[in-house]
mmCIF file with all atom_site columns, C-alpha atoms in Angstrom:
data_model
loop_
_atom_site.group_PDB
_atom_site.id
_atom_site.type_symbol
_atom_site.label_atom_id
_atom_site.label_alt_id
_atom_site.label_comp_id
_atom_site.label_asym_id
_atom_site.label_entity_id
_atom_site.label_seq_id
_atom_site.pdbx_PDB_ins_code
_atom_site.Cartn_x
_atom_site.Cartn_y
_atom_site.Cartn_z
_atom_site.occupancy
_atom_site.B_iso_or_equiv
_atom_site.pdbx_formal_charge
_atom_site.auth_seq_id
_atom_site.auth_comp_id
_atom_site.auth_asym_id
_atom_site.auth_atom_id
_atom_site.pdbx_PDB_model_num
ATOM 1   C CA . UNK A 1 1   ? 8.615   -39.267 -41.366 1.00 43.00 ? 27  UNK A CA 1
ATOM 2   C CA . UNK A 1 2   ? 12.101  -40.743 -41.494 1.00 43.00 ? 28  UNK A CA 1
ATOM 3   C CA . UNK A 1 3   ? 11.961  -43.789 -43.783 1.00 50.00 ? 29  UNK A CA 1
ATOM 4   C CA . UNK A 1 4   ? 9.079   -46.002 -42.642 1.00 70.00 ? 30  UNK A CA 1
ATOM 5   C CA . UNK A 1 5   ? 9.257   -44.996 -38.988 1.00 86.00 ? 31  UNK A CA 1
ATOM 6   C CA . UNK A 1 6   ? 7.144   -42.287 -37.338 1.00 92.00 ? 32  UNK A CA 1
ATOM 7   C CA . UNK A 1 7   ? 8.937   -39.494 -35.527 1.00 94.00 ? 33  UNK A CA 1
ATOM 8   C CA . UNK A 1 8   ? 8.615   -38.347 -31.917 1.00 95.00 ? 34  UNK A CA 1
ATOM 9   C CA . UNK A 1 9   ? 9.438   -35.242 -29.861 1.00 95.00 ? 35  UNK A CA 1
ATOM 10  C CA . UNK A 1 10  ? 12.442  -34.516 -27.684 1.00 93.00 ? 36  UNK A CA 1
ATOM 11  C CA . UNK A 1 11  ? 10.746  -33.079 -24.603 1.00 95.00 ? 37  UNK A CA 1
ATOM 12  C CA . UNK A 1 12  ? 7.397   -31.929 -23.255 1.00 96.00 ? 38  UNK A CA 1
ATOM 13  C CA . UNK A 1 13  ? 5.886   -28.655 -24.454 1.00 97.00 ? 39  UNK A CA 1
ATOM 14  C CA . UNK A 1 14  ? 2.997   -26.560 -23.117 1.00 96.00 ? 40  UNK A CA 1
ATOM 15  C CA . UNK A 1 15  ? 0.804   -24.086 -24.952 1.00 97.00 ? 41  UNK A CA 1
ATOM 16  C CA . UNK A 1 16  ? -2.342  -22.122 -24.067 1.00 96.00 ? 42  UNK A CA 1
ATOM 17  C CA . UNK A 1 17  ? -5.066  -21.087 -26.498 1.00 94.00 ? 43  UNK A CA 1
ATOM 18  C CA . UNK A 1 18  ? -7.920  -18.721 -25.623 1.00 94.00 ? 44  UNK A CA 1
ATOM 19  C CA . UNK A 1 19  ? -11.167 -19.227 -27.572 1.00 93.00 ? 45  UNK A CA 1
ATOM 20  C CA . UNK A 1 20  ? -14.228 -17.140 -26.622 1.00 92.00 ? 46  UNK A CA 1
ATOM 21  C CA . UNK A 1 21  ? -13.100 -16.924 -22.986 1.00 89.00 ? 47  UNK A CA 1
ATOM 22  C CA . UNK A 1 22  ? -12.437 -20.677 -22.698 1.00 89.00 ? 48  UNK A CA 1
ATOM 23  C CA . UNK A 1 23  ? -8.821  -21.587 -21.930 1.00 93.00 ? 49  UNK A CA 1
ATOM 24  C CA . UNK A 1 24  ? -7.382  -24.605 -23.732 1.00 96.00 ? 50  UNK A CA 1
ATOM 25  C CA . UNK A 1 25  ? -4.067  -25.615 -22.158 1.00 97.00 ? 51  UNK A CA 1
ATOM 26  C CA . UNK A 1 26  ? -2.177  -28.253 -24.137 1.00 96.00 ? 52  UNK A CA 1
ATOM 27  C CA . UNK A 1 27  ? 0.626   -30.431 -22.850 1.00 97.00 ? 53  UNK A CA 1
ATOM 28  C CA . UNK A 1 28  ? 2.414   -32.667 -25.346 1.00 98.00 ? 54  UNK A CA 1
ATOM 29  C CA . UNK A 1 29  ? 4.957   -35.115 -23.954 1.00 97.00 ? 55  UNK A CA 1
ATOM 30  C CA . UNK A 1 30  ? 7.147   -37.946 -25.239 1.00 96.00 ? 56  UNK A CA 1
ATOM 31  C CA . UNK A 1 31  ? 6.341   -41.356 -23.719 1.00 96.00 ? 57  UNK A CA 1
ATOM 32  C CA . UNK A 1 32  ? 7.581   -44.907 -24.103 1.00 93.00 ? 58  UNK A CA 1
ATOM 33  C CA . UNK A 1 33  ? 4.359   -46.847 -23.432 1.00 94.00 ? 59  UNK A CA 1
ATOM 34  C CA . UNK A 1 34  ? 0.603   -46.473 -22.878 1.00 95.00 ? 60  UNK A CA 1
ATOM 35  C CA . UNK A 1 35  ? 1.316   -46.643 -19.143 1.00 96.00 ? 61  UNK A CA 1
ATOM 36  C CA . UNK A 1 36  ? 3.661   -43.668 -19.416 1.00 96.00 ? 62  UNK A CA 1
ATOM 37  C CA . UNK A 1 37  ? 0.999   -41.790 -21.379 1.00 96.00 ? 63  UNK A CA 1
ATOM 38  C CA . UNK A 1 38  ? -1.623  -42.536 -18.735 1.00 96.00 ? 64  UNK A CA 1
ATOM 39  C CA . UNK A 1 39  ? 0.765   -41.242 -16.066 1.00 97.00 ? 65  UNK A CA 1
ATOM 40  C CA . UNK A 1 40  ? 1.148   -37.946 -17.940 1.00 97.00 ? 66  UNK A CA 1
ATOM 41  C CA . UNK A 1 41  ? -2.635  -37.611 -18.182 1.00 97.00 ? 67  UNK A CA 1
ATOM 42  C CA . UNK A 1 42  ? -3.020  -38.370 -14.463 1.00 96.00 ? 68  UNK A CA 1
ATOM 43  C CA . UNK A 1 43  ? -0.397  -35.770 -13.571 1.00 96.00 ? 69  UNK A CA 1
ATOM 44  C CA . UNK A 1 44  ? -2.191  -33.108 -15.617 1.00 96.00 ? 70  UNK A CA 1
ATOM 45  C CA . UNK A 1 45  ? -5.498  -33.995 -13.947 1.00 95.00 ? 71  UNK A CA 1
ATOM 46  C CA . UNK A 1 46  ? -3.913  -33.671 -10.514 1.00 95.00 ? 72  UNK A CA 1
ATOM 47  C CA . UNK A 1 47  ? -2.240  -30.374 -11.323 1.00 94.00 ? 73  UNK A CA 1
ATOM 48  C CA . UNK A 1 48  ? -5.346  -28.806 -12.919 1.00 94.00 ? 74  UNK A CA 1
ATOM 49  C CA . UNK A 1 49  ? -7.903  -30.475 -10.647 1.00 95.00 ? 75  UNK A CA 1
ATOM 50  C CA . UNK A 1 50  ? -10.372 -27.589 -10.967 1.00 94.00 ? 76  UNK A CA 1
ATOM 51  C CA . UNK A 1 51  ? -10.714 -27.775 -14.760 1.00 94.00 ? 77  UNK A CA 1
ATOM 52  C CA . UNK A 1 52  ? -13.849 -29.139 -16.408 1.00 89.00 ? 78  UNK A CA 1
ATOM 53  C CA . UNK A 1 53  ? -12.219 -31.326 -19.058 1.00 95.00 ? 79  UNK A CA 1
ATOM 54  C CA . UNK A 1 54  ? -8.880  -33.077 -19.654 1.00 97.00 ? 80  UNK A CA 1
ATOM 55  C CA . UNK A 1 55  ? -9.168  -34.474 -23.174 1.00 97.00 ? 81  UNK A CA 1
ATOM 56  C CA . UNK A 1 56  ? -6.370  -36.653 -24.462 1.00 97.00 ? 82  UNK A CA 1
ATOM 57  C CA . UNK A 1 57  ? -4.865  -38.550 -27.379 1.00 97.00 ? 83  UNK A CA 1
ATOM 58  C CA . UNK A 1 58  ? -1.899  -40.884 -27.447 1.00 97.00 ? 84  UNK A CA 1
ATOM 59  C CA . UNK A 1 59  ? 0.034   -42.894 -30.012 1.00 97.00 ? 85  UNK A CA 1
ATOM 60  C CA . UNK A 1 60  ? 2.681   -45.431 -29.010 1.00 96.00 ? 86  UNK A CA 1
ATOM 61  C CA . UNK A 1 61  ? 4.718   -48.236 -30.554 1.00 92.00 ? 87  UNK A CA 1
ATOM 62  C CA . UNK A 1 62  ? 7.591   -48.245 -33.085 1.00 87.00 ? 88  UNK A CA 1
ATOM 63  C CA . UNK A 1 63  ? 5.160   -47.921 -35.978 1.00 90.00 ? 89  UNK A CA 1
ATOM 64  C CA . UNK A 1 64  ? 2.451   -46.045 -34.088 1.00 91.00 ? 90  UNK A CA 1
ATOM 65  C CA . UNK A 1 65  ? 0.361   -49.197 -33.879 1.00 93.00 ? 91  UNK A CA 1
ATOM 66  C CA . UNK A 1 66  ? -1.357  -48.298 -30.581 1.00 95.00 ? 92  UNK A CA 1
ATOM 67  C CA . UNK A 1 67  ? -3.659  -45.292 -30.388 1.00 96.00 ? 93  UNK A CA 1
ATOM 68  C CA . UNK A 1 68  ? -6.255  -44.098 -27.877 1.00 95.00 ? 94  UNK A CA 1
ATOM 69  C CA . UNK A 1 69  ? -8.236  -40.927 -27.268 1.00 96.00 ? 95  UNK A CA 1
ATOM 70  C CA . UNK A 1 70  ? -10.729 -39.515 -24.793 1.00 95.00 ? 96  UNK A CA 1
ATOM 71  C CA . UNK A 1 71  ? -13.291 -36.719 -25.024 1.00 95.00 ? 97  UNK A CA 1
ATOM 72  C CA . UNK A 1 72  ? -13.502 -36.606 -21.206 1.00 93.00 ? 98  UNK A CA 1
ATOM 73  C CA . UNK A 1 73  ? -17.049 -35.298 -21.104 1.00 90.00 ? 99  UNK A CA 1
ATOM 74  C CA . UNK A 1 74  ? -17.002 -33.150 -24.234 1.00 92.00 ? 100 UNK A CA 1
ATOM 75  C CA . UNK A 1 75  ? -19.522 -34.109 -26.967 1.00 93.00 ? 101 UNK A CA 1
ATOM 76  C CA . UNK A 1 76  ? -18.476 -37.350 -28.614 1.00 92.00 ? 102 UNK A CA 1
ATOM 77  C CA . UNK A 1 77  ? -15.927 -36.904 -31.396 1.00 91.00 ? 103 UNK A CA 1
ATOM 78  C CA . UNK A 1 78  ? -15.188 -33.237 -30.745 1.00 93.00 ? 104 UNK A CA 1
ATOM 79  C CA . UNK A 1 79  ? -11.951 -33.498 -28.774 1.00 94.00 ? 105 UNK A CA 1
ATOM 80  C CA . UNK A 1 80  ? -9.940  -36.704 -28.478 1.00 94.00 ? 106 UNK A CA 1
ATOM 81  C CA . UNK A 1 81  ? -10.398 -37.884 -32.064 1.00 95.00 ? 107 UNK A CA 1
ATOM 82  C CA . UNK A 1 82  ? -9.509  -34.476 -33.516 1.00 96.00 ? 108 UNK A CA 1
ATOM 83  C CA . UNK A 1 83  ? -6.398  -34.345 -31.296 1.00 97.00 ? 109 UNK A CA 1
ATOM 84  C CA . UNK A 1 84  ? -5.429  -37.840 -32.398 1.00 97.00 ? 110 UNK A CA 1
ATOM 85  C CA . UNK A 1 85  ? -5.792  -36.863 -36.030 1.00 96.00 ? 111 UNK A CA 1
ATOM 86  C CA . UNK A 1 86  ? -3.277  -34.039 -35.548 1.00 97.00 ? 112 UNK A CA 1
ATOM 87  C CA . UNK A 1 87  ? -0.736  -36.485 -34.107 1.00 97.00 ? 113 UNK A CA 1
ATOM 88  C CA . UNK A 1 88  ? -1.308  -38.827 -37.050 1.00 96.00 ? 114 UNK A CA 1
ATOM 89  C CA . UNK A 1 89  ? -0.983  -36.041 -39.624 1.00 95.00 ? 115 UNK A CA 1
ATOM 90  C CA . UNK A 1 90  ? 2.330   -35.047 -38.033 1.00 95.00 ? 116 UNK A CA 1
ATOM 91  C CA . UNK A 1 91  ? 3.394   -38.735 -38.332 1.00 95.00 ? 117 UNK A CA 1
ATOM 92  C CA . UNK A 1 92  ? 4.320   -39.045 -34.653 1.00 96.00 ? 118 UNK A CA 1
ATOM 93  C CA . UNK A 1 93  ? 4.489   -41.909 -32.194 1.00 95.00 ? 119 UNK A CA 1
ATOM 94  C CA . UNK A 1 94  ? 5.421   -42.390 -28.528 1.00 96.00 ? 120 UNK A CA 1
ATOM 95  C CA . UNK A 1 95  ? 3.667   -39.136 -27.710 1.00 97.00 ? 121 UNK A CA 1
ATOM 96  C CA . UNK A 1 96  ? 0.668   -38.073 -25.633 1.00 98.00 ? 122 UNK A CA 1
ATOM 97  C CA . UNK A 1 97  ? -1.387  -34.903 -25.920 1.00 98.00 ? 123 UNK A CA 1
ATOM 98  C CA . UNK A 1 98  ? -3.553  -33.609 -23.072 1.00 98.00 ? 124 UNK A CA 1
ATOM 99  C CA . UNK A 1 99  ? -5.710  -30.514 -23.469 1.00 97.00 ? 125 UNK A CA 1
ATOM 100 C CA . UNK A 1 100 ? -7.195  -29.049 -20.319 1.00 97.00 ? 126 UNK A CA 1
ATOM 101 C CA . UNK A 1 101 ? -10.222 -26.809 -20.808 1.00 95.00 ? 127 UNK A CA 1
ATOM 102 C CA . UNK A 1 102 ? -11.401 -24.128 -18.440 1.00 95.00 ? 128 UNK A CA 1
ATOM 103 C CA . UNK A 1 103 ? -14.916 -23.237 -19.623 1.00 91.00 ? 129 UNK A CA 1
ATOM 104 C CA . UNK A 1 104 ? -15.370 -19.531 -20.257 1.00 85.00 ? 130 UNK A CA 1
ATOM 105 C CA . UNK A 1 105 ? -19.156 -19.448 -20.283 1.00 84.00 ? 131 UNK A CA 1
ATOM 106 C CA . UNK A 1 106 ? -19.648 -19.360 -24.062 1.00 86.00 ? 132 UNK A CA 1
ATOM 107 C CA . UNK A 1 107 ? -20.612 -22.566 -25.874 1.00 88.00 ? 133 UNK A CA 1
ATOM 108 C CA . UNK A 1 108 ? -18.493 -23.229 -28.958 1.00 89.00 ? 134 UNK A CA 1
ATOM 109 C CA . UNK A 1 109 ? -20.601 -25.852 -30.714 1.00 90.00 ? 135 UNK A CA 1
ATOM 110 C CA . UNK A 1 110 ? -19.253 -29.092 -32.143 1.00 92.00 ? 136 UNK A CA 1
ATOM 111 C CA . UNK A 1 111 ? -17.305 -27.448 -34.946 1.00 93.00 ? 137 UNK A CA 1
ATOM 112 C CA . UNK A 1 112 ? -15.809 -24.880 -32.610 1.00 93.00 ? 138 UNK A CA 1
ATOM 113 C CA . UNK A 1 113 ? -14.678 -27.553 -30.180 1.00 94.00 ? 139 UNK A CA 1
ATOM 114 C CA . UNK A 1 114 ? -13.042 -29.599 -32.932 1.00 95.00 ? 140 UNK A CA 1
ATOM 115 C CA . UNK A 1 115 ? -11.134 -26.534 -34.132 1.00 94.00 ? 141 UNK A CA 1
ATOM 116 C CA . UNK A 1 116 ? -10.127 -25.509 -30.615 1.00 95.00 ? 142 UNK A CA 1
ATOM 117 C CA . UNK A 1 117 ? -8.824  -28.897 -29.525 1.00 96.00 ? 143 UNK A CA 1
ATOM 118 C CA . UNK A 1 118 ? -7.036  -29.639 -32.794 1.00 96.00 ? 144 UNK A CA 1
ATOM 119 C CA . UNK A 1 119 ? -5.516  -26.145 -32.915 1.00 96.00 ? 145 UNK A CA 1
ATOM 120 C CA . UNK A 1 120 ? -4.289  -26.481 -29.329 1.00 96.00 ? 146 UNK A CA 1
ATOM 121 C CA . UNK A 1 121 ? -2.365  -29.630 -30.208 1.00 97.00 ? 147 UNK A CA 1
ATOM 122 C CA . UNK A 1 122 ? -1.141  -28.322 -33.561 1.00 97.00 ? 148 UNK A CA 1
ATOM 123 C CA . UNK A 1 123 ? 0.152   -25.043 -32.107 1.00 97.00 ? 149 UNK A CA 1
ATOM 124 C CA . UNK A 1 124 ? 1.849   -26.862 -29.230 1.00 97.00 ? 150 UNK A CA 1
ATOM 125 C CA . UNK A 1 125 ? 3.591   -29.213 -31.684 1.00 97.00 ? 151 UNK A CA 1
ATOM 126 C CA . UNK A 1 126 ? 4.849   -26.200 -33.616 1.00 95.00 ? 152 UNK A CA 1
ATOM 127 C CA . UNK A 1 127 ? 6.904   -25.427 -30.493 1.00 95.00 ? 153 UNK A CA 1
ATOM 128 C CA . UNK A 1 128 ? 8.284   -28.960 -30.123 1.00 95.00 ? 154 UNK A CA 1
ATOM 129 C CA . UNK A 1 129 ? 11.669  -30.312 -31.173 1.00 93.00 ? 155 UNK A CA 1
ATOM 130 C CA . UNK A 1 130 ? 10.890  -33.190 -33.523 1.00 94.00 ? 156 UNK A CA 1
ATOM 131 C CA . UNK A 1 131 ? 13.139  -36.244 -33.546 1.00 92.00 ? 157 UNK A CA 1
ATOM 132 C CA . UNK A 1 132 ? 13.259  -38.433 -36.627 1.00 90.00 ? 158 UNK A CA 1
ATOM 133 C CA . UNK A 1 133 ? 13.766  -42.146 -36.061 1.00 88.00 ? 159 UNK A CA 1
ATOM 134 C CA . UNK A 1 134 ? 16.331  -43.931 -38.155 1.00 87.00 ? 160 UNK A CA 1
ATOM 135 C CA . UNK A 1 135 ? 17.263  -47.584 -38.312 1.00 88.00 ? 161 UNK A CA 1
ATOM 136 C CA . UNK A 1 136 ? 21.024  -47.523 -37.784 1.00 91.00 ? 162 UNK A CA 1
ATOM 137 C CA . UNK A 1 137 ? 23.543  -50.352 -37.723 1.00 92.00 ? 163 UNK A CA 1
ATOM 138 C CA . UNK A 1 138 ? 26.476  -50.746 -35.309 1.00 93.00 ? 164 UNK A CA 1
ATOM 139 C CA . UNK A 1 139 ? 30.059  -50.636 -36.542 1.00 93.00 ? 165 UNK A CA 1
ATOM 140 C CA . UNK A 1 140 ? 32.942  -51.481 -34.209 1.00 91.00 ? 166 UNK A CA 1
ATOM 141 C CA . UNK A 1 141 ? 36.307  -49.775 -34.547 1.00 89.00 ? 167 UNK A CA 1
ATOM 142 C CA . UNK A 1 142 ? 39.269  -50.904 -32.411 1.00 89.00 ? 168 UNK A CA 1
ATOM 143 C CA . UNK A 1 143 ? 42.398  -48.736 -32.430 1.00 87.00 ? 169 UNK A CA 1
ATOM 144 C CA . UNK A 1 144 ? 45.696  -48.705 -30.506 1.00 85.00 ? 170 UNK A CA 1
ATOM 145 C CA . UNK A 1 145 ? 45.411  -46.797 -27.255 1.00 81.00 ? 171 UNK A CA 1
ATOM 146 C CA . UNK A 1 146 ? 47.904  -44.166 -28.401 1.00 82.00 ? 172 UNK A CA 1
ATOM 147 C CA . UNK A 1 147 ? 45.646  -43.305 -31.358 1.00 83.00 ? 173 UNK A CA 1
ATOM 148 C CA . UNK A 1 148 ? 42.415  -43.147 -29.342 1.00 83.00 ? 174 UNK A CA 1
ATOM 149 C CA . UNK A 1 149 ? 42.233  -39.363 -29.163 1.00 86.00 ? 175 UNK A CA 1
ATOM 150 C CA . UNK A 1 150 ? 42.783  -38.898 -32.884 1.00 87.00 ? 176 UNK A CA 1
ATOM 151 C CA . UNK A 1 151 ? 40.150  -41.459 -33.847 1.00 88.00 ? 177 UNK A CA 1
ATOM 152 C CA . UNK A 1 152 ? 37.722  -40.097 -31.267 1.00 89.00 ? 178 UNK A CA 1
ATOM 153 C CA . UNK A 1 153 ? 37.869  -36.712 -33.005 1.00 90.00 ? 179 UNK A CA 1
ATOM 154 C CA . UNK A 1 154 ? 37.680  -38.266 -36.453 1.00 90.00 ? 180 UNK A CA 1
ATOM 155 C CA . UNK A 1 155 ? 34.611  -40.361 -35.623 1.00 91.00 ? 181 UNK A CA 1
ATOM 156 C CA . UNK A 1 156 ? 32.820  -37.488 -33.895 1.00 91.00 ? 182 UNK A CA 1
ATOM 157 C CA . UNK A 1 157 ? 33.282  -35.281 -36.931 1.00 90.00 ? 183 UNK A CA 1
ATOM 158 C CA . UNK A 1 158 ? 32.205  -38.105 -39.240 1.00 89.00 ? 184 UNK A CA 1
ATOM 159 C CA . UNK A 1 159 ? 28.919  -38.866 -37.444 1.00 87.00 ? 185 UNK A CA 1
ATOM 160 C CA . UNK A 1 160 ? 28.146  -35.158 -37.012 1.00 85.00 ? 186 UNK A CA 1
ATOM 161 C CA . UNK A 1 161 ? 28.265  -34.598 -40.749 1.00 84.00 ? 187 UNK A CA 1
ATOM 162 C CA . UNK A 1 162 ? 26.373  -37.779 -41.678 1.00 82.00 ? 188 UNK A CA 1
ATOM 163 C CA . UNK A 1 163 ? 23.639  -38.143 -39.074 1.00 81.00 ? 189 UNK A CA 1
ATOM 164 C CA . UNK A 1 164 ? 25.243  -41.005 -37.165 1.00 85.00 ? 190 UNK A CA 1
ATOM 165 C CA . UNK A 1 165 ? 25.714  -41.587 -33.441 1.00 88.00 ? 191 UNK A CA 1
ATOM 166 C CA . UNK A 1 166 ? 28.909  -42.385 -31.545 1.00 87.00 ? 192 UNK A CA 1
ATOM 167 C CA . UNK A 1 167 ? 28.720  -44.346 -28.279 1.00 89.00 ? 193 UNK A CA 1
ATOM 168 C CA . UNK A 1 168 ? 31.074  -43.550 -25.429 1.00 87.00 ? 194 UNK A CA 1
ATOM 169 C CA . UNK A 1 169 ? 34.456  -45.149 -26.151 1.00 83.00 ? 195 UNK A CA 1
ATOM 170 C CA . UNK A 1 170 ? 35.815  -48.042 -24.088 1.00 86.00 ? 196 UNK A CA 1
ATOM 171 C CA . UNK A 1 171 ? 39.459  -47.536 -23.168 1.00 80.00 ? 197 UNK A CA 1
ATOM 172 C CA . UNK A 1 172 ? 41.814  -50.400 -22.360 1.00 77.00 ? 198 UNK A CA 1
ATOM 173 C CA . UNK A 1 173 ? 45.554  -50.608 -21.809 1.00 74.00 ? 199 UNK A CA 1
ATOM 174 C CA . UNK A 1 174 ? 46.415  -51.810 -25.279 1.00 79.00 ? 200 UNK A CA 1
ATOM 175 C CA . UNK A 1 175 ? 43.476  -50.703 -27.424 1.00 82.00 ? 201 UNK A CA 1
ATOM 176 C CA . UNK A 1 176 ? 40.401  -48.509 -27.431 1.00 86.00 ? 202 UNK A CA 1
ATOM 177 C CA . UNK A 1 177 ? 37.046  -49.580 -28.839 1.00 88.00 ? 203 UNK A CA 1
ATOM 178 C CA . UNK A 1 178 ? 34.429  -47.376 -30.508 1.00 90.00 ? 204 UNK A CA 1
ATOM 179 C CA . UNK A 1 179 ? 30.897  -48.240 -31.592 1.00 92.00 ? 205 UNK A CA 1
ATOM 180 C CA . UNK A 1 180 ? 29.516  -46.075 -34.378 1.00 91.00 ? 206 UNK A CA 1
ATOM 181 C CA . UNK A 1 181 ? 25.831  -46.186 -35.379 1.00 92.00 ? 207 UNK A CA 1
ATOM 182 C CA . UNK A 1 182 ? 25.329  -45.382 -39.049 1.00 89.00 ? 208 UNK A CA 1
ATOM 183 C CA . UNK A 1 183 ? 22.885  -45.933 -41.856 1.00 89.00 ? 209 UNK A CA 1
ATOM 184 C CA . UNK A 1 184 ? 23.501  -49.379 -43.368 1.00 88.00 ? 210 UNK A CA 1
ATOM 185 C CA . UNK A 1 185 ? 24.367  -47.877 -46.753 1.00 88.00 ? 211 UNK A CA 1
ATOM 186 C CA . UNK A 1 186 ? 27.043  -45.659 -45.121 1.00 88.00 ? 212 UNK A CA 1
ATOM 187 C CA . UNK A 1 187 ? 29.088  -48.570 -43.697 1.00 90.00 ? 213 UNK A CA 1
ATOM 188 C CA . UNK A 1 188 ? 31.440  -48.804 -46.738 1.00 90.00 ? 214 UNK A CA 1
ATOM 189 C CA . UNK A 1 189 ? 32.059  -45.050 -46.585 1.00 90.00 ? 215 UNK A CA 1
ATOM 190 C CA . UNK A 1 190 ? 32.944  -45.255 -42.883 1.00 90.00 ? 216 UNK A CA 1
ATOM 191 C CA . UNK A 1 191 ? 35.221  -48.239 -43.473 1.00 89.00 ? 217 UNK A CA 1
ATOM 192 C CA . UNK A 1 192 ? 37.021  -46.315 -46.215 1.00 90.00 ? 218 UNK A CA 1
ATOM 193 C CA . UNK A 1 193 ? 37.509  -43.286 -43.971 1.00 89.00 ? 219 UNK A CA 1
ATOM 194 C CA . UNK A 1 194 ? 38.946  -45.457 -41.192 1.00 89.00 ? 220 UNK A CA 1
ATOM 195 C CA . UNK A 1 195 ? 41.287  -47.257 -43.588 1.00 89.00 ? 221 UNK A CA 1
ATOM 196 C CA . UNK A 1 196 ? 42.513  -43.968 -45.052 1.00 88.00 ? 222 UNK A CA 1
ATOM 197 C CA . UNK A 1 197 ? 43.123  -42.419 -41.622 1.00 86.00 ? 223 UNK A CA 1
ATOM 198 C CA . UNK A 1 198 ? 45.133  -45.440 -40.463 1.00 86.00 ? 224 UNK A CA 1
ATOM 199 C CA . UNK A 1 199 ? 46.889  -46.322 -43.725 1.00 83.00 ? 225 UNK A CA 1
ATOM 200 C CA . UNK A 1 200 ? 44.966  -49.584 -43.677 1.00 79.00 ? 226 UNK A CA 1
ATOM 201 C CA . UNK A 1 201 ? 46.054  -50.574 -40.177 1.00 80.00 ? 227 UNK A CA 1
ATOM 202 C CA . UNK A 1 202 ? 42.582  -50.196 -38.624 1.00 81.00 ? 228 UNK A CA 1
ATOM 203 C CA . UNK A 1 203 ? 39.381  -51.748 -39.924 1.00 81.00 ? 229 UNK A CA 1
ATOM 204 C CA . UNK A 1 204 ? 35.704  -51.099 -39.231 1.00 83.00 ? 230 UNK A CA 1
ATOM 205 C CA . UNK A 1 205 ? 33.593  -54.184 -38.492 1.00 84.00 ? 231 UNK A CA 1
ATOM 206 C CA . UNK A 1 206 ? 29.834  -54.211 -38.961 1.00 85.00 ? 232 UNK A CA 1
ATOM 207 C CA . UNK A 1 207 ? 28.237  -56.154 -36.082 1.00 85.00 ? 233 UNK A CA 1
ATOM 208 C CA . UNK A 1 208 ? 24.898  -56.753 -37.775 1.00 85.00 ? 234 UNK A CA 1
ATOM 209 C CA . UNK A 1 209 ? 23.110  -55.188 -34.791 1.00 87.00 ? 235 UNK A CA 1
ATOM 210 C CA . UNK A 1 210 ? 20.481  -52.597 -35.709 1.00 87.00 ? 236 UNK A CA 1
ATOM 211 C CA . UNK A 1 211 ? 18.265  -50.308 -33.635 1.00 86.00 ? 237 UNK A CA 1
ATOM 212 C CA . UNK A 1 212 ? 16.028  -47.290 -33.963 1.00 85.00 ? 238 UNK A CA 1
ATOM 213 C CA . UNK A 1 213 ? 17.812  -44.116 -32.901 1.00 82.00 ? 239 UNK A CA 1
ATOM 214 C CA . UNK A 1 214 ? 16.281  -40.660 -32.513 1.00 85.00 ? 240 UNK A CA 1
ATOM 215 C CA . UNK A 1 215 ? 18.062  -37.800 -34.263 1.00 79.00 ? 241 UNK A CA 1
ATOM 216 C CA . UNK A 1 216 ? 17.026  -34.130 -34.477 1.00 80.00 ? 242 UNK A CA 1
ATOM 217 C CA . UNK A 1 217 ? 14.975  -33.306 -37.560 1.00 81.00 ? 243 UNK A CA 1
ATOM 218 C CA . UNK A 1 218 ? 17.188  -31.705 -40.157 1.00 72.00 ? 244 UNK A CA 1
ATOM 219 C CA . UNK A 1 219 ? 20.253  -33.757 -39.227 1.00 71.00 ? 245 UNK A CA 1
ATOM 220 C CA . UNK A 1 220 ? 22.269  -35.009 -42.232 1.00 69.00 ? 246 UNK A CA 1
#
C-alpha cells in the first residue's frame, strides 16, 4: 500500500486455472464504482453464458470502504468471500474479480472450492500491473515562452526521477504554464531546482490543491 491509500491495477487481466477437470476462468478489472463493477460482472455472464457459476468480489472507494461478494450458487462462503479476502490481502481498491467456473464432473468439497477460487484470483493478480496511489499536490510554474522547451525537459526529467506527474503544458504568447504534481514534502526541492535553472527568475507556486494519482508500483 502507498501511504494510507490502497492500490489498484492498471488494466484488466485474465487467467485460467484447471482443478480436477473444472475450469476456473478469472477476470480482474479496474473499476471506478460499484456500478462499473456490476457492468464487468454482467459482461462476463453474457460472454460465458453457458457456465455454471460466475462468482465475484469487488472493492471500491478511495479507502476501499465498499466491498461486496457473491458465491453465485456455490456453497455459502466458498467462493466470493475467499476471493474478496485475496483482494484485501493485496490491499487493493477500485477493482472487481469475476471467476467463471465450468464444472468438470468432480466435486471439490468446500476446502477445494475455497482454494480454487482464491488461487484463481491470486494467480490472475500476479499478472496485473499494480498502481500505487499517492496524494500529490499541484505546483504551478510559469516561464517565458522562449524558455518553454528547456523547462519542459527539465520538469519531465525531475518528475520521472521522483515519482511525480507533469500535466500537459499550456502555451501562450508571452509565457508558458506548467502544473507539476509532487509529494508535499518534495515542493521545496522542486522550487530549488526551478530557481537554480532560472537563476532565480522563475518561481514554483504551490496551489494547495491535492489529489490521488496512480503511479506504477516501483516508481521513485
